[in-house]
């Protein structure tokens, strides 16, 4: 057999997509164990000896000892035994209903259909039709070009940011029960991303399977959030992360690198038809670009079918599908490494740009208005607009700026401290914002209210959190929890009755300590800068106070930094040794560090004067960064730390819950 013929045979075998011809003739029924505590919906497969094999609606085979079934089900299994085909059986594990090895996603390889590798030999050819007429997709390679595309500028129609409020928002509700997900193939399988359908109660979970020394695989599970049933499964070579799930059933994904391999500029559209999962198209919108412009980082599918993409360099482009071509309608330049946000109804997009944020009307393609962020450093900004179009937030690493979209006024600036997690910010209502997929922030009172830990992956169905959590023996579940949960609201109500909740607020007397500045000649100037900053925040500066702001500098270690000239290839970068210095600010209350901010002297880029070398320019920076004390953002509010809180742990939330397969603990 030739290599190509062998590949066709392999592909055809993998594309037998949950074919109905593979299923037993019996109808699904409810099976109950002898105790009456455990029930499953499944079809009878076989009985051999004392082992009964059943096939669940998810496609997963399980087995149970005949004696552990209820009396009625034992008789039913024996009656059907003569009609069942023979199969190998495994010894039961700890659960009375144990997965059957090698027959589902719980075995050594994932269950479901497999799409061919786009980069494999022959992988660009259309896949042959799978047996029984299952849908295999168009698998088209789309072309595109941005030549002549309209370049939009962030020139606002109005000098006031005001949107019509969306009072038509109706939150969808889900059953409070957990949903069992297929077991993982092995220890190395991790939930990577989760998407929710824009109009149906349906979700897609993407898992990465990347054992050392083996080719990586992405496993896909599609499930109905109301019934809790898995509707389709599949797998594809290489690693993909979910981007968007459109109203027409199109699943937008992008490929990610794994140990330097993979095409980070590749985006694909997958489709679910019945129980079939197939590739409709693949596309490289940034093909031919270089550096940050090549890497896709964000995307969205609008209600009218248009597709939005953003690359690491900050270019946002709007596309329309025309046959096997993606036509670029317009593009604009946002801040590099930023993430836009599109409102739930698809009408508006929030954008972070240089020294400003903007809102764009996606129907007209015009910028409604812009608001300034001048003087505030917002690295890796992520935008969020509430479903009602009443609030907009820009979250940048360790702070949030909030605007009222009815008045256009900036209403909050909150120093949150660094927050882990890459999930996009999400408004739960006008007062609560979830950051990183786990931290609930009370915007009105500027509080880190609650931390939801323990989840492997989090997304939302409107305001219901969907948490993927692990269980024993590689099992996992999807746990829905409406947020904020009642305990958090009750705790907040009690906390706000405590007059001593805030140790730093407007009117608080603050003392300044600059004795930690190594250069005594700089101490007076830095104290003046900090005095002005504290006064502007509404604090009272005195020789003593209930809280102390301490400034210090310290020598760090020698760091190796890489620099190259603009336009040069990354591999032409050269390493230089730079002596680092740390500049630090701390709020200290009752001898305990309750907030800290720091910076260093090492520049991210250099501007060279005529005939100046990189070594000479770096030498100028080998001293403490005193500008840090003038530009560092300090919090307006600080809450009293817990009695057992560690030093510097004031950024922890007031409360914490762990999401488990049993719910919140």
XYZ file of C-alpha atoms in Angstrom:
665
model
C 0.000 0.000 0.000
C 1.348 3.427 -0.918
C 1.847 6.064 1.763
C -0.996 8.133 0.342
C -3.340 5.156 0.230
C -2.364 4.250 3.768
C -3.112 7.808 4.862
C -6.522 7.694 3.198
C -7.305 4.446 4.968
C -6.188 5.888 8.302
C -8.210 9.069 7.814
C -11.335 7.227 6.775
C -11.109 5.061 9.879
C -10.713 8.054 12.153
C -13.607 9.891 10.566
C -16.236 7.314 11.509
C -17.983 10.031 13.467
C -20.099 8.493 16.218
C -21.799 6.559 13.430
C -25.224 5.177 14.290
C -24.241 1.921 12.573
C -21.836 1.277 15.432
C -24.559 1.417 18.077
C -26.596 -1.556 19.350
C -30.168 -1.891 18.178
C -31.635 -1.610 21.695
C -33.061 1.696 22.857
C -31.531 3.602 25.781
C -33.120 2.976 29.176
C -32.430 3.819 32.800
C -30.311 1.214 34.616
C -30.225 1.114 38.423
C -27.743 -0.595 40.754
C -28.799 -2.881 43.624
C -28.639 -0.087 46.220
C -30.889 2.216 44.195
C -28.400 5.091 44.646
C -26.797 5.008 41.183
C -28.606 5.366 37.870
C -27.407 5.793 34.298
C -29.004 6.173 30.870
C -27.495 3.518 28.563
C -28.021 0.795 25.950
C -27.345 -2.877 26.573
C -24.287 -4.259 24.734
C -23.494 -7.693 26.155
C -23.424 -10.090 29.097
C -20.485 -12.451 29.537
C -20.131 -14.441 32.716
C -21.149 -12.035 35.456
C -20.171 -8.855 33.592
C -22.745 -6.608 31.900
C -21.471 -4.081 29.345
C -23.575 -0.966 28.676
C -23.140 1.949 26.256
C -24.005 5.424 27.547
C -25.539 8.115 25.343
C -22.185 9.918 25.467
C -20.589 7.018 23.564
C -18.746 5.742 26.622
C -18.882 1.980 27.410
C -19.119 0.939 31.050
C -19.467 -2.417 32.786
C -21.005 -3.641 36.014
C -21.228 -6.980 37.795
C -24.616 -8.579 37.153
C -25.149 -9.046 40.926
C -24.816 -5.283 41.461
C -27.794 -4.457 39.208
C -31.332 -4.151 40.563
C -33.411 -7.393 40.314
C -35.460 -6.049 37.433
C -32.369 -4.925 35.496
C -30.631 -8.277 36.115
C -33.546 -10.073 34.445
C -33.624 -7.554 31.580
C -29.892 -8.006 30.962
C -30.239 -11.799 30.912
C -33.143 -11.561 28.446
C -31.064 -9.397 26.100
C -27.867 -11.417 26.448
C -28.688 -13.718 23.533
C -28.950 -10.743 21.142
C -25.746 -9.007 22.149
C -22.406 -9.282 20.366
C -19.356 -10.605 22.211
C -16.840 -8.094 23.619
C -13.781 -8.274 25.910
C -14.458 -7.236 29.510
C -12.451 -5.664 32.298
C -12.591 -6.137 36.061
C -14.695 -3.554 37.858
C -12.878 -0.653 39.500
C -14.068 1.256 42.584
C -17.349 2.539 41.131
C -20.154 0.018 40.373
C -20.374 1.586 36.902
C -16.743 1.505 35.703
C -15.498 2.788 32.321
C -14.438 0.092 29.928
C -10.771 0.467 28.977
C -9.853 1.340 25.409
C -13.414 2.055 24.294
C -13.780 5.702 25.105
C -11.987 8.859 26.036
C -11.003 7.258 29.337
C -8.578 4.919 27.652
C -5.193 5.560 26.103
C -6.628 7.562 23.213
C -9.546 9.973 23.030
C -12.951 8.929 21.780
C -14.832 10.394 18.886
C -13.975 11.268 15.292
C -10.630 12.659 14.285
C -9.970 15.340 11.726
C -6.710 14.964 9.765
C -3.648 17.023 10.566
C -3.613 20.110 8.364
C 0.193 19.982 8.289
C 0.502 16.245 7.660
C 1.338 14.853 4.189
C -1.895 14.842 2.233
C -3.640 16.691 5.038
C -4.675 19.475 2.705
C -6.775 17.093 0.600
C -10.506 16.800 1.295
C -11.181 13.885 3.618
C -13.132 10.989 2.087
C -16.720 10.597 3.221
C -17.011 8.588 6.407
C -19.226 5.545 6.577
C -23.002 5.836 6.802
C -22.993 9.332 5.298
C -21.618 11.224 8.283
C -20.721 14.853 7.675
C -17.009 15.476 7.104
C -17.052 19.202 6.359
C -15.790 21.232 3.419
C -12.233 21.416 4.797
C -11.597 24.412 2.538
C -8.435 26.486 2.694
C -9.579 30.095 2.721
C -7.503 32.853 1.172
C -7.463 36.491 2.210
C -5.667 39.748 1.670
C -5.663 43.115 3.421
C -4.424 44.996 0.362
C -6.549 48.100 -0.039
C -8.511 47.491 3.157
C -10.081 50.528 4.819
C -7.904 51.699 7.711
C -10.075 53.122 10.473
C -8.821 55.752 12.879
C -10.028 56.093 16.450
C -11.648 59.412 15.624
C -14.782 59.669 17.744
C -18.171 60.893 16.557
C -18.734 62.483 19.949
C -16.603 63.836 22.781
C -18.868 62.082 25.284
C -19.032 58.314 25.721
C -22.738 57.535 26.107
C -24.565 54.429 24.882
C -28.269 53.613 24.880
C -28.946 51.231 27.731
C -29.886 47.701 26.713
C -32.898 46.863 28.889
C -33.819 43.844 26.763
C -31.273 41.615 28.504
C -32.849 38.392 29.724
C -30.532 36.088 31.629
C -30.800 32.436 30.740
C -30.992 29.967 33.603
C -29.401 26.537 33.942
C -30.165 23.585 36.220
C -27.956 23.736 39.306
C -26.771 20.141 38.925
C -23.236 19.243 37.876
C -22.544 17.637 34.498
C -20.218 14.634 34.295
C -17.572 15.034 31.591
C -15.756 12.136 29.877
C -12.737 10.880 31.766
C -9.361 12.157 30.675
C -7.029 9.947 28.685
C -4.121 10.401 31.094
C -2.445 12.694 33.588
C -1.203 14.987 30.803
C -4.662 15.873 29.505
C -5.776 19.337 30.628
C -8.866 21.419 29.918
C -7.605 24.323 27.826
C -10.626 26.409 26.888
C -14.399 26.441 26.937
C -16.885 28.209 24.659
C -20.611 28.827 25.093
C -22.994 29.024 22.127
C -24.256 32.551 21.562
C -27.944 31.562 21.589
C -28.347 27.887 22.598
C -27.613 26.193 25.967
C -24.602 24.453 24.491
C -20.901 24.485 25.351
C -17.668 23.214 23.809
C -14.732 22.109 25.970
C -11.294 21.754 24.378
C -8.675 19.563 26.071
C -4.949 19.468 25.350
C -3.291 16.033 25.438
C 0.472 16.391 25.247
C 2.425 13.551 26.915
C 6.228 13.906 26.681
C 7.632 12.465 23.483
C 4.217 12.086 21.816
C 2.433 14.153 19.195
C -0.036 16.549 20.846
C -3.787 16.178 20.348
C -6.777 18.419 21.015
C -9.926 16.652 22.203
C -13.287 18.347 21.748
C -16.464 17.684 23.746
C -19.798 19.322 22.864
C -22.527 19.167 25.514
C -26.048 20.374 26.154
C -26.053 22.486 29.316
C -29.749 21.914 30.062
C -29.872 18.129 29.699
C -26.266 17.508 30.759
C -25.771 15.153 27.817
C -22.748 15.030 25.520
C -23.917 15.591 21.945
C -20.637 15.156 20.027
C -16.957 14.376 20.547
C -13.884 14.556 18.371
C -10.151 15.032 18.216
C -7.632 16.746 15.965
C -3.805 16.638 15.779
C -1.909 19.621 17.232
C -3.078 21.973 19.977
C -5.958 24.411 19.496
C -7.611 26.874 21.820
C -11.236 28.000 21.559
C -11.981 31.495 20.265
C -15.744 31.843 19.681
C -18.931 29.799 19.168
C -21.275 31.492 16.696
C -25.045 31.370 16.404
C -24.732 29.334 13.190
C -22.855 26.578 15.045
C -19.413 27.595 13.815
C -16.664 26.944 16.366
C -13.752 29.323 15.871
C -10.382 28.038 17.108
C -6.744 29.003 16.704
C -3.674 26.811 16.772
C -1.111 27.306 19.524
C 2.548 26.384 19.663
C 3.832 23.367 21.565
C 7.577 23.249 22.212
C 8.125 25.629 19.288
C 5.942 23.644 16.889
C 2.590 24.679 15.461
C 1.213 27.540 13.410
C 0.255 30.385 15.749
C -1.186 32.276 12.779
C -3.652 29.502 11.861
C -7.354 29.872 12.570
C -9.964 27.226 11.793
C -13.735 26.976 11.663
C -15.241 23.724 12.939
C -18.896 22.755 12.661
C -21.130 20.376 14.586
C -23.787 18.635 12.470
C -25.755 16.186 14.557
C -23.128 14.014 16.222
C -20.471 14.868 13.646
C -17.607 17.284 14.266
C -15.780 18.436 11.146
C -13.553 21.179 9.790
C -15.308 23.667 7.526
C -12.240 25.744 6.724
C -8.731 26.721 7.756
C -7.262 30.161 7.305
C -4.134 32.230 7.973
C -5.293 35.861 8.164
C -1.800 37.155 9.055
C 0.080 35.032 6.521
C 3.169 36.838 5.295
C 3.341 39.048 8.383
C 6.193 38.832 10.852
C 6.790 39.177 14.558
C 3.790 40.135 16.689
C 1.579 40.748 13.643
C 1.752 37.042 12.787
C 0.325 35.700 16.054
C -3.470 35.636 16.460
C -4.677 36.240 20.023
C -8.424 36.974 19.848
C -11.490 36.552 17.683
C -15.262 36.876 17.654
C -18.183 35.847 15.422
C -20.809 38.575 14.993
C -24.542 37.779 14.662
C -24.452 38.582 10.924
C -21.602 36.089 10.358
C -18.723 38.564 10.133
C -15.535 37.496 11.889
C -13.296 39.746 13.989
C -9.633 38.920 14.653
C -6.858 40.596 16.609
C -3.148 39.875 16.547
C -0.480 40.380 19.188
C 0.576 43.607 17.503
C -2.868 45.104 18.183
C -4.371 45.050 14.670
C -8.125 44.342 14.756
C -9.642 43.265 11.432
C -13.241 42.660 10.355
C -13.782 39.889 7.770
C -16.638 38.565 5.673
C -16.730 35.080 4.147
C -17.244 34.976 0.368
C -16.988 31.395 -0.861
C -13.435 30.245 -0.225
C -12.192 33.745 0.511
C -12.203 35.946 3.588
C -12.684 39.548 2.528
C -11.233 42.205 4.841
C -13.821 44.963 5.361
C -11.824 47.236 7.670
C -9.099 47.209 10.282
C -7.791 49.480 13.003
C -4.775 49.719 15.284
C -5.313 49.020 18.978
C -2.743 48.678 21.750
C -0.380 45.741 21.333
C -1.129 42.702 23.519
C -4.637 44.043 24.203
C -7.910 42.112 24.084
C -11.108 43.825 22.881
C -14.597 42.894 24.043
C -17.845 42.632 22.088
C -21.206 43.157 23.790
C -23.518 40.185 24.162
C -25.817 41.506 21.400
C -22.877 42.024 19.023
C -23.552 45.752 18.559
C -20.513 47.347 20.205
C -16.817 46.646 20.699
C -14.596 48.083 23.438
C -10.989 48.752 22.421
C -7.842 49.647 24.363
C -5.507 51.919 22.406
C -2.559 54.163 23.156
C -3.508 56.435 26.082
C -7.229 55.926 25.476
C -10.080 53.457 25.318
C -12.762 53.537 22.654
C -16.186 52.101 21.873
C -17.027 51.180 18.291
C -20.457 50.706 16.719
C -20.000 47.421 14.836
C -23.045 47.947 12.634
C -21.933 51.320 11.255
C -18.192 50.710 11.619
C -17.766 54.071 13.354
C -16.134 54.955 16.671
C -18.778 56.232 19.075
C -16.417 57.977 21.487
C -13.070 57.676 23.248
C -11.991 58.223 26.861
C -8.445 59.009 28.019
C -6.216 56.803 30.157
C -3.278 59.235 29.989
C -0.689 58.925 32.735
C -1.776 55.442 33.809
C 0.208 52.392 32.761
C -2.110 49.588 31.634
C -0.016 46.683 30.308
C -1.796 43.808 28.509
C -5.178 45.571 28.779
C -8.436 43.574 28.593
C -11.757 45.279 27.982
C -15.236 44.413 29.273
C -18.665 45.938 28.544
C -21.689 44.906 30.589
C -24.646 43.208 28.897
C -26.847 46.226 29.650
C -24.284 48.622 28.057
C -24.112 50.434 31.394
C -20.481 49.829 32.426
C -17.116 49.521 30.695
C -13.886 48.383 32.329
C -10.275 48.273 31.262
C -8.200 45.838 33.300
C -4.430 46.128 32.968
C -2.405 43.652 35.048
C -2.925 45.229 38.473
C -5.568 47.936 38.132
C -9.056 48.565 36.735
C -10.537 51.745 35.292
C -14.346 51.826 35.163
C -16.642 54.124 33.171
C -20.375 54.736 33.366
C -21.563 54.300 29.769
C -24.730 56.353 30.303
C -22.940 59.472 31.530
C -19.520 58.858 30.015
C -17.891 59.579 33.363
C -14.952 57.666 34.823
C -16.309 56.394 38.132
C -13.600 54.132 39.536
C -9.897 53.420 39.450
C -9.098 50.359 41.550
C -5.630 49.047 42.368
C -6.229 45.290 42.435
C -2.666 44.029 42.582
C -1.512 41.344 40.106
C -4.235 38.795 39.321
C -3.522 35.361 37.890
C -5.587 33.749 35.143
C -6.029 34.661 31.510
C -9.828 34.717 31.348
C -11.431 37.880 30.020
C -13.038 40.255 32.553
C -16.789 39.744 32.927
C -19.458 42.055 34.296
C -21.964 40.193 36.487
C -23.963 43.383 37.030
C -23.193 47.079 37.503
C -21.412 46.439 40.811
C -19.554 43.155 40.344
C -16.740 42.278 37.969
C -15.003 38.893 37.721
C -11.288 38.961 36.884
C -9.043 36.102 35.759
C -11.991 33.705 35.854
C -11.879 33.511 39.657
C -11.664 36.867 41.487
C -14.901 38.710 42.238
C -14.412 42.462 42.622
C -16.996 44.700 44.258
C -16.566 47.775 42.052
C -18.830 50.047 44.085
C -16.844 49.543 47.294
C -13.496 48.820 45.573
C -13.109 45.458 47.295
C -11.552 42.172 46.260
C -14.610 40.386 47.561
C -14.335 36.667 46.791
C -11.914 34.192 45.243
C -13.263 31.047 43.550
C -10.456 28.495 43.377
C -10.097 24.845 42.366
C -11.355 25.073 38.775
C -9.284 23.913 35.839
C -11.199 26.130 33.436
C -13.949 28.737 33.796
C -16.370 30.419 31.419
C -19.858 31.853 31.731
C -23.376 31.223 30.496
C -24.642 34.757 30.978
C -24.046 35.250 34.737
C -23.765 31.578 35.628
C -20.184 30.442 36.087
C -19.281 27.146 34.400
C -16.361 25.587 36.279
C -14.506 22.498 35.008
C -13.174 20.658 38.069
C -11.288 17.395 38.396
C -12.248 14.335 40.373
C -10.636 10.977 41.182
C -9.150 8.703 38.494
C -8.948 11.424 35.807
C -12.686 12.174 36.036
C -14.000 15.726 35.743
C -17.292 17.606 35.961
C -18.808 20.876 34.820
C -20.238 22.738 37.830
C -22.679 25.649 37.201
C -22.789 28.327 39.908
C -24.718 31.617 39.711
C -22.442 34.472 40.789
C -22.143 36.262 43.106
C -23.310 33.345 45.248
C -25.480 34.129 48.320
C -22.710 33.599 50.885
C -20.557 36.271 49.207
C -23.420 38.782 49.189
C -24.248 38.092 52.832
C -20.600 38.405 53.847
C -20.321 41.737 52.026
C -23.408 43.110 53.771
C -21.938 42.225 57.175
C -18.455 43.504 56.314
C -19.744 46.925 55.283
C -21.249 47.317 58.759
C -17.731 47.150 60.252
C -16.466 50.750 60.740
C -12.898 49.452 60.811
C -13.109 47.500 57.551
C -10.973 50.028 55.660
C -7.560 50.911 57.045
C -6.903 53.284 54.125
C -9.621 55.548 52.766
C -10.213 59.203 52.024
C -9.226 61.278 55.049
C -6.881 58.663 56.534
C -3.694 60.145 58.030
C -0.596 58.650 56.417
C 3.040 58.986 57.491
C 5.851 58.838 54.914
C 9.138 56.991 55.544
C 11.916 57.512 52.957
C 14.783 56.239 55.078
C 15.059 53.201 52.820
C 16.195 55.337 49.848
C 19.896 54.489 49.495
C 20.878 57.914 48.119
C 20.208 60.354 50.965
C 20.312 63.252 48.480
C 17.146 61.888 46.817
C 15.099 61.409 49.983
C 13.648 64.927 50.259
C 12.607 65.073 46.595
C 10.916 61.655 46.778
C 9.093 62.615 49.968
C 7.722 65.716 48.219
C 6.506 63.606 45.284
C 4.804 61.108 47.579
C 3.209 63.906 49.613
C 1.675 65.355 46.472
C 0.452 61.918 45.385
C -1.171 61.131 48.751
C -2.806 64.562 48.982
C -4.258 64.158 45.490
C -5.784 60.852 46.618
C -7.560 62.593 49.516
C -5.295 61.347 52.312
C -3.829 63.510 55.083
C -0.028 63.461 55.321
C 1.410 63.783 58.819
C 4.503 62.989 60.858
C 2.622 60.044 62.303
C -0.385 58.099 61.170
C -2.342 54.892 61.475
C -0.641 53.680 58.310
C 2.862 54.298 56.916
C 3.960 54.597 53.273
C 7.556 53.347 53.039
C 9.820 54.069 50.046
C 13.051 52.164 49.441
C 15.658 51.267 46.852
C 17.906 48.232 46.801
C 20.564 46.700 44.585
C 19.463 43.695 42.600
C 21.448 41.150 40.670
C 23.051 41.476 37.274
C 20.458 40.651 34.604
C 21.021 39.410 31.048
C 18.911 41.387 28.593
C 18.547 40.971 24.822
C 18.336 44.007 22.530
C 18.184 44.424 18.767
C 17.600 47.296 16.378
C 14.111 47.882 14.991
C 13.608 45.882 11.819
C 16.223 43.286 12.674
C 15.273 39.614 12.954
C 14.860 38.277 16.520
C 17.850 35.957 16.103
C 20.097 38.993 15.613
C 19.455 40.136 19.195
C 22.510 40.388 21.453
C 22.699 39.854 25.191
C 23.972 42.511 27.583
C 24.613 42.403 31.338
C 22.709 45.101 33.222
C 22.936 45.817 36.957
C 19.393 45.955 38.332
C 18.036 48.173 41.095
C 14.644 47.705 42.753
C 12.430 50.661 43.673
C 9.705 49.752 46.156
C 6.672 51.285 47.882
C 4.847 49.655 50.789
C 1.889 50.500 52.982
C 2.526 49.209 56.515
C -0.256 48.903 59.104
C 0.417 47.727 62.679
C 3.823 46.452 61.570
C 2.345 44.358 58.745
C 2.914 44.947 55.020
C -0.571 45.372 53.524
C 0.256 46.586 50.005
C 3.357 46.686 47.835
C 4.373 48.026 44.427
C 7.789 47.768 42.812
C 9.709 48.592 39.647
C 13.236 48.406 38.316
C 15.688 50.371 36.234
C 16.020 48.038 33.243
C 14.550 49.610 30.079
C 12.332 47.615 27.752
C 13.687 49.557 24.781
C 16.471 52.059 24.225
C 16.669 55.295 22.266
C 20.249 55.878 21.129
C 21.725 59.275 20.386
C 24.081 59.767 17.452
C 27.125 57.469 17.626
C 25.958 56.065 20.992
C 26.325 52.310 21.553
C 23.861 50.064 23.372
C 26.457 49.490 26.093
C 26.783 53.240 26.662
C 23.010 53.737 26.765
C 22.570 50.905 29.259
C 25.269 52.354 31.490
C 23.119 55.469 31.958
C 20.355 53.287 33.406
C 22.525 51.554 36.008
C 21.016 53.468 38.928
C 17.737 53.290 40.870
C 14.602 54.338 39.002
C 13.477 57.360 41.005
C 10.717 58.178 38.482
C 8.909 55.088 39.794
C 7.900 56.921 42.993
C 6.203 59.654 40.979
C 4.356 57.392 38.535
C 3.509 54.329 40.651
C -0.261 54.029 41.195
C -1.185 53.612 44.862
C -4.581 52.308 46.050
C -7.403 54.547 47.203
C -8.767 51.900 49.557
C -7.213 49.096 51.597
C -9.073 46.637 53.779
C -7.906 45.286 57.112
C -5.949 42.041 56.558
C -7.003 38.818 58.206
C -5.384 37.996 61.535
C -3.394 35.138 60.009
C -2.567 36.883 56.719
C 1.028 36.671 55.547
C 3.094 39.778 54.876
C 2.047 41.549 51.697
C -1.089 39.443 51.346
C -3.584 42.302 51.396
C -4.387 41.609 47.770
C -6.208 38.444 48.903
C -10.008 38.523 48.749
C -12.188 38.942 51.819
C -13.623 35.468 51.257
C -12.680 32.311 49.416
C -14.459 29.196 48.141
C -13.165 26.082 46.431
C -15.171 24.690 43.533
C -15.417 20.898 43.790
C -17.490 18.218 42.076
C -19.909 18.643 44.999
C -20.214 22.405 44.478
C -18.755 25.290 46.483
C -16.813 24.387 49.630
